[in-house]
PDB file of C-alpha atoms in Angstrom:
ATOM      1  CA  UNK A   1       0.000   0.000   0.000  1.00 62.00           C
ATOM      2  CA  UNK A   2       1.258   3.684  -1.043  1.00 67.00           C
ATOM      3  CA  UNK A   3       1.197   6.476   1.397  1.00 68.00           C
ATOM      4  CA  UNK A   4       0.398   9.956   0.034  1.00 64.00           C
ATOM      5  CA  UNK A   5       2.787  12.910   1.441  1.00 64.00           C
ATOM      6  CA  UNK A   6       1.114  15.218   3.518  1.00 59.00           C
ATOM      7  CA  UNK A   7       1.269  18.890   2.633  1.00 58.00           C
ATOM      8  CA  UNK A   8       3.353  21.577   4.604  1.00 56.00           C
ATOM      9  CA  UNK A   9       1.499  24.702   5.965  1.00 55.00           C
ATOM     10  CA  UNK A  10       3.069  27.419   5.321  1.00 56.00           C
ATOM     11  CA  UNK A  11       2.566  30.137   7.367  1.00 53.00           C
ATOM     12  CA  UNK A  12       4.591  33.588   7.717  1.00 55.00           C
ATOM     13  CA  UNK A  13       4.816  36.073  10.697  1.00 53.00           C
ATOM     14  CA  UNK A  14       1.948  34.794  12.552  1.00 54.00           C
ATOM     15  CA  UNK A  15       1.069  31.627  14.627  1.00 57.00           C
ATOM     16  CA  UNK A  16      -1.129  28.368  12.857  1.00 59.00           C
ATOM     17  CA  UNK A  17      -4.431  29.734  14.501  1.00 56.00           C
ATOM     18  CA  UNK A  18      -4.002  33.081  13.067  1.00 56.00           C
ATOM     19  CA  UNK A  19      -2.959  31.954   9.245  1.00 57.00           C
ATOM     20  CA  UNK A  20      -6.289  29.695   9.679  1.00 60.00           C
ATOM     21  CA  UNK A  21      -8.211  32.425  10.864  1.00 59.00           C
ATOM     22  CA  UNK A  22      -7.346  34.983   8.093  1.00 62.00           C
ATOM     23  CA  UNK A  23      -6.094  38.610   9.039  1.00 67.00           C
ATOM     24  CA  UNK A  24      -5.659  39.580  12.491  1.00 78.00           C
ATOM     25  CA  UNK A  25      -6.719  42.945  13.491  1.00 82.00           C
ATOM     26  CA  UNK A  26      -6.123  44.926  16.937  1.00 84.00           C
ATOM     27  CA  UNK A  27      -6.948  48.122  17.035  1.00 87.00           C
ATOM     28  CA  UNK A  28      -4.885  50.715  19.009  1.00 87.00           C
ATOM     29  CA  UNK A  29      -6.503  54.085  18.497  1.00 86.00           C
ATOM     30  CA  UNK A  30     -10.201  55.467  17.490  1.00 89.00           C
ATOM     31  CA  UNK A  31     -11.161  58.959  16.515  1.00 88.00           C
ATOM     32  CA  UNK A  32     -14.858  58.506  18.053  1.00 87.00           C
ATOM     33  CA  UNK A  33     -15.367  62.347  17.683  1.00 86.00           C
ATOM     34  CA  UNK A  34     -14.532  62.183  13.997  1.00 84.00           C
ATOM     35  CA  UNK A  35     -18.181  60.417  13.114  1.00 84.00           C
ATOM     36  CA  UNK A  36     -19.969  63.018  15.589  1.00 83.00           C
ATOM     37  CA  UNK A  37     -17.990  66.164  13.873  1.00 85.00           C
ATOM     38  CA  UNK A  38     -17.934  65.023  10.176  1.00 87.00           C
ATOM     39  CA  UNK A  39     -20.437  62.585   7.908  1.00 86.00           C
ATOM     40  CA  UNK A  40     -18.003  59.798   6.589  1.00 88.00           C
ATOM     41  CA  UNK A  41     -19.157  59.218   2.604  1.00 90.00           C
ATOM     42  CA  UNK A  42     -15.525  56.709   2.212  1.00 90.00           C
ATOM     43  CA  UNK A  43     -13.089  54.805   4.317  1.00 91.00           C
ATOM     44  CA  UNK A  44     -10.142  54.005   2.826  1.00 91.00           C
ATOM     45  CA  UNK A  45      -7.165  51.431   4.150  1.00 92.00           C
ATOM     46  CA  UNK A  46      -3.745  52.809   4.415  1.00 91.00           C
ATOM     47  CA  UNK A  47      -0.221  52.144   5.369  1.00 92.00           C
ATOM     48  CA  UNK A  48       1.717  53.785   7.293  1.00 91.00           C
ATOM     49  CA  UNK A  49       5.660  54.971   7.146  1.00 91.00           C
ATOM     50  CA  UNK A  50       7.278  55.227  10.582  1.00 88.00           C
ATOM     51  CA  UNK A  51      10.189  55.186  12.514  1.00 85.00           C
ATOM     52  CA  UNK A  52      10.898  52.430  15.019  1.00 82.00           C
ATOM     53  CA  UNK A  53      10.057  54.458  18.501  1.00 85.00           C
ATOM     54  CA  UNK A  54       6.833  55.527  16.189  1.00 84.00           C
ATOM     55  CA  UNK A  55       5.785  51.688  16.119  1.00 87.00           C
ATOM     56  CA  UNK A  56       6.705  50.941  20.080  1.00 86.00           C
ATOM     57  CA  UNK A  57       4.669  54.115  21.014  1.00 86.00           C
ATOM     58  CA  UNK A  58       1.451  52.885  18.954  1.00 86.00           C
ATOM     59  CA  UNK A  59       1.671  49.653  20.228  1.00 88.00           C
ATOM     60  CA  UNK A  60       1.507  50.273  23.932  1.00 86.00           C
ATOM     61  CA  UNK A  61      -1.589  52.277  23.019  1.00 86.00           C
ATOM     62  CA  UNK A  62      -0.051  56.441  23.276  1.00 87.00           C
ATOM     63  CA  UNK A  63      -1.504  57.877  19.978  1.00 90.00           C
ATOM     64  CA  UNK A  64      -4.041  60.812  19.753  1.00 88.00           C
ATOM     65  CA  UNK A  65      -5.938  60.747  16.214  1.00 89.00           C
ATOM     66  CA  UNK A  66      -8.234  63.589  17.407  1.00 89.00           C
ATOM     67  CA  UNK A  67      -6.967  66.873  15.609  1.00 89.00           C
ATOM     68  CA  UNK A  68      -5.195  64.452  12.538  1.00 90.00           C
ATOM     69  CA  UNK A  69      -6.242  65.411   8.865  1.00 89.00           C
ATOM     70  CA  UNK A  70      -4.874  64.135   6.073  1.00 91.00           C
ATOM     71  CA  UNK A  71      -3.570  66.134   2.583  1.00 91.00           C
ATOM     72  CA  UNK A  72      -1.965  65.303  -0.389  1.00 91.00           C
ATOM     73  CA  UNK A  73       1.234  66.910  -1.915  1.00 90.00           C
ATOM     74  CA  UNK A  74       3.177  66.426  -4.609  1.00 91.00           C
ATOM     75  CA  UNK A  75       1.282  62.844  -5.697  1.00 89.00           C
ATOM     76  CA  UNK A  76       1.735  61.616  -2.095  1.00 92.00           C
ATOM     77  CA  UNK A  77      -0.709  61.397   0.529  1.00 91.00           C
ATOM     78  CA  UNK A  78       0.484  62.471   4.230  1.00 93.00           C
ATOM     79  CA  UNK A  79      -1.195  62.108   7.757  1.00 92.00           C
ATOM     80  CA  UNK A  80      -0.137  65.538   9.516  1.00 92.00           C
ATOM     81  CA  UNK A  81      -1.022  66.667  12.806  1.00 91.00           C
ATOM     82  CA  UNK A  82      -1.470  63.360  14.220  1.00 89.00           C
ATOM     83  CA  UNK A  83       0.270  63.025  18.106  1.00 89.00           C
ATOM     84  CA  UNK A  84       2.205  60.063  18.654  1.00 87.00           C
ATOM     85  CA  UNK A  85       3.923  59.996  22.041  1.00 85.00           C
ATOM     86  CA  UNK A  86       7.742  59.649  22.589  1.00 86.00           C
ATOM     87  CA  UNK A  87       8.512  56.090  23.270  1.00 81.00           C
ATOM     88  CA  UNK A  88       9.979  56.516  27.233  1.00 81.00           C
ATOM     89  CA  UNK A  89      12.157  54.039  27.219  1.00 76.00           C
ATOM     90  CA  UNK A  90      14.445  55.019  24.584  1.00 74.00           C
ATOM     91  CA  UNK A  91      17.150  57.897  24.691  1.00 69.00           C
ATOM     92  CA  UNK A  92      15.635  61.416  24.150  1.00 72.00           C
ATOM     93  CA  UNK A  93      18.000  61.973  21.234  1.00 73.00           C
ATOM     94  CA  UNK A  94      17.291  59.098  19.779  1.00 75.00           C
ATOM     95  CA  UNK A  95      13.776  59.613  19.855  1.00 77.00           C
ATOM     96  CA  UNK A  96      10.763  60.597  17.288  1.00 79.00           C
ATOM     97  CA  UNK A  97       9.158  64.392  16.732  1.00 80.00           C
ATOM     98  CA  UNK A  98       5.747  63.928  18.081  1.00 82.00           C
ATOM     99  CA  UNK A  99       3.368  65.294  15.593  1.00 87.00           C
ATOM    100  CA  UNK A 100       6.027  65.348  12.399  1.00 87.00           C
ATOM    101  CA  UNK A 101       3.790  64.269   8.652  1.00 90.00           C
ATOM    102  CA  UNK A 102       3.756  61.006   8.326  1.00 90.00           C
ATOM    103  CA  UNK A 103       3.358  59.371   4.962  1.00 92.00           C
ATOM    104  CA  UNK A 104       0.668  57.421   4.005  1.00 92.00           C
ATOM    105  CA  UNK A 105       1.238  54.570   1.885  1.00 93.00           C
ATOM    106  CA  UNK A 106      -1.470  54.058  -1.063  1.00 91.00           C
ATOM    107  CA  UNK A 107      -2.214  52.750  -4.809  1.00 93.00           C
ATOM    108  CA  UNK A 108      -1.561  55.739  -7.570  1.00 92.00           C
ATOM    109  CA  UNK A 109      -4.954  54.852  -8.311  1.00 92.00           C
ATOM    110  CA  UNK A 110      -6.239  56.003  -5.078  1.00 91.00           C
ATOM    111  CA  UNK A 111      -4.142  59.111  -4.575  1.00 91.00           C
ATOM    112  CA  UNK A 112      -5.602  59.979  -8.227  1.00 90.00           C
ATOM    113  CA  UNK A 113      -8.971  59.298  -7.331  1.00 90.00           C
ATOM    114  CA  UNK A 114      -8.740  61.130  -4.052  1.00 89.00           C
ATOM    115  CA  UNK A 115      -7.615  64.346  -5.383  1.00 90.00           C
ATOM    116  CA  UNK A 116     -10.465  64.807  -7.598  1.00 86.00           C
ATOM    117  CA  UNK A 117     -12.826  64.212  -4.614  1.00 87.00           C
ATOM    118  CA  UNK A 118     -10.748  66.728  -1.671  1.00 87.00           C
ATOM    119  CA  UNK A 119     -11.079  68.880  -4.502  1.00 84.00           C
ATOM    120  CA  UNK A 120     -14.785  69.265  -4.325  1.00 79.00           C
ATOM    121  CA  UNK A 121     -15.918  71.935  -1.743  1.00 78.00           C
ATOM    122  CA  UNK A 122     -15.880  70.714   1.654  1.00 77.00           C
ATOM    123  CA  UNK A 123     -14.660  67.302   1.440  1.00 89.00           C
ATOM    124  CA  UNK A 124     -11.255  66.534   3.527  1.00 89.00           C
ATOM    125  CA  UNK A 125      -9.569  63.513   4.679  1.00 91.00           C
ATOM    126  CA  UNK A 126      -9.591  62.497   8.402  1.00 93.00           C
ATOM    127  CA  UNK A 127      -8.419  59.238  10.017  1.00 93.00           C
ATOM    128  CA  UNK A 128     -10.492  57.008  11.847  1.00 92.00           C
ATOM    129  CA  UNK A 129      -8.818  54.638  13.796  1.00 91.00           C
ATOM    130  CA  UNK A 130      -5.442  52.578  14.092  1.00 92.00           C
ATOM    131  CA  UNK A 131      -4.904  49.168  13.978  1.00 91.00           C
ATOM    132  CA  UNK A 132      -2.342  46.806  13.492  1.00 89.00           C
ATOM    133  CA  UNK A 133      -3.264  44.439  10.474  1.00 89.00           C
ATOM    134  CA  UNK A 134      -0.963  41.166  10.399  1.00 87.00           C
ATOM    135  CA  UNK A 135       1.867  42.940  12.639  1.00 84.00           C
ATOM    136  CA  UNK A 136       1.616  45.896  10.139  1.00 88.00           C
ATOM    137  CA  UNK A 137       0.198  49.415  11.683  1.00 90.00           C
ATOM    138  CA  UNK A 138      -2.619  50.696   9.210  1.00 92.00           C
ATOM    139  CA  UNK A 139      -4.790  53.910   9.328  1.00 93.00           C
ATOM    140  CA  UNK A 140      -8.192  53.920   8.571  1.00 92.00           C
ATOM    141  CA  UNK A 141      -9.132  57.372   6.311  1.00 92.00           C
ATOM    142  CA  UNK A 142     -12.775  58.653   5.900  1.00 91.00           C
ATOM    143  CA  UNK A 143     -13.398  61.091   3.388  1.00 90.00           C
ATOM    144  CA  UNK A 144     -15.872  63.264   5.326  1.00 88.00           C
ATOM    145  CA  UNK A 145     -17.851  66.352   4.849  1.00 87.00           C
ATOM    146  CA  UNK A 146     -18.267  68.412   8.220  1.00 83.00           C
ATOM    147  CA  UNK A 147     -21.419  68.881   9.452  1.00 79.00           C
ATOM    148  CA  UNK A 148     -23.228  71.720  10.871  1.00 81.00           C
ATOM    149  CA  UNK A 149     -24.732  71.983  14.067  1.00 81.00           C
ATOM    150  CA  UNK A 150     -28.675  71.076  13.344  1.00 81.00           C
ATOM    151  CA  UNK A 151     -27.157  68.019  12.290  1.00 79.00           C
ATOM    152  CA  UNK A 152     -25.170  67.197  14.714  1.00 81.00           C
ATOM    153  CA  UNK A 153     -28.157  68.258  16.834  1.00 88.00           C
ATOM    154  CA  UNK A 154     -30.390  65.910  15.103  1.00 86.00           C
ATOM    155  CA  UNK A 155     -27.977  62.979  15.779  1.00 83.00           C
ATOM    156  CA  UNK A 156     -27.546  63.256  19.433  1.00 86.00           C
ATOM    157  CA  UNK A 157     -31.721  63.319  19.117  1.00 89.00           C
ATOM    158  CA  UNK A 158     -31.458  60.187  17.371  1.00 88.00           C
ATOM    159  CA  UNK A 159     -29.377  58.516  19.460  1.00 87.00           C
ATOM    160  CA  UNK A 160     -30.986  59.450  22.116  1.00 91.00           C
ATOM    161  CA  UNK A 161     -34.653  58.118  20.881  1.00 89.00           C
ATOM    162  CA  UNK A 162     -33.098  54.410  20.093  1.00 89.00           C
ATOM    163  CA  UNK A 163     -31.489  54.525  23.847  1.00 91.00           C
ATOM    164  CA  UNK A 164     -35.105  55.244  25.766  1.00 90.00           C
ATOM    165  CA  UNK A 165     -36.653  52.283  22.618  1.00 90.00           C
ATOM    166  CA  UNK A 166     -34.694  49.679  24.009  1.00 90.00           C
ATOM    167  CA  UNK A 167     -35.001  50.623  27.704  1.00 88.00           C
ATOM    168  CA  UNK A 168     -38.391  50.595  27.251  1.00 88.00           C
ATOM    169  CA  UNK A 169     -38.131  47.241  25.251  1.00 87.00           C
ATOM    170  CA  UNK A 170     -35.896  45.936  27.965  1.00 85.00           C
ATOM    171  CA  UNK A 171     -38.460  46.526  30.930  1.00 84.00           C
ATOM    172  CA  UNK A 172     -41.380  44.422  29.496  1.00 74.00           C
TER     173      UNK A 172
END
């Protein structure tokens, strides 16, 4: 009787569980007031280029997305204004600028396609959250329009309404 070889697994940068489970994402930072300030019409997926204390600062959780836009310049896209802590256990001169422009890493395509739309009047780019993605740190973009205050207004009512709906649905 012949015995068949059994196949390998191969698996890179990540444990068995995780290659059988498909991408692992944690996320590390949220800009919560960026869906109450601005109505999100895209999200967009991009990488991120940063230095090594940049990466050991995100990780243990010291990033501030809050006031962070992003612009484009010369056919690159750049994440600007966006405060990532200094990593304490490394040298001060070795150390990172805290809010420097960070470059965002995306297709032609979409840098193409994204400049026609921040063209329009009152769109702009603003991040959403941060995540790491298979050991990779990624930024989440929405291209938002801001929204005035009725609106805003007319959320919180909203929100408001479902919250008393299902305390009233929990109680009977």
């Amino acid at each position: 009787m012949k015995t068949l070889p059994i196949p390998k697994l191969r698996y890179i940068g990540s444990t068995l569980a995780e290659f059988l489970m498909g991408d692992s994402i944690k996320v590390l930072s949220e800009n919560r007031q960026a869906r109450f300030q601005y109505e999100i019409l895209e999200t967009y997926e991009c990488g991120l280029v940063l230095l090594g204390t940049e990466v050991k600062s995100i990780r243990a959780g010291k990033v501030n997305l809050r006031d962070g836009f992003a612009r484009i310049r010369n056919g690159e896209a750049w994440l600007m204004n966006v405060h990532i802590s200094p990593h304490e256990g490394t040298n001060p001169s070795y150390n990172h600028e805290p809010l420097r422009d960070r470059k965002l890493l995306l297709h032609k395509q979409e840098i193409r396609k994204l400049v026609g739309k921040v063209e329009q009047k009152g769109l702009t780019l603003v991040p959403l959250k941060l995540y790491l993605k298979n050991g990779r740190v990624k930024v989440s973009l929405g291209l938002a329009r801001g929204k005035k205050l009725h609106d805003k207004r007319q959320d919180l009512k909203q929100r408001q309404d479902k919250r008393e709906m299902e305390r009233a649905m929990k109680q009977r």
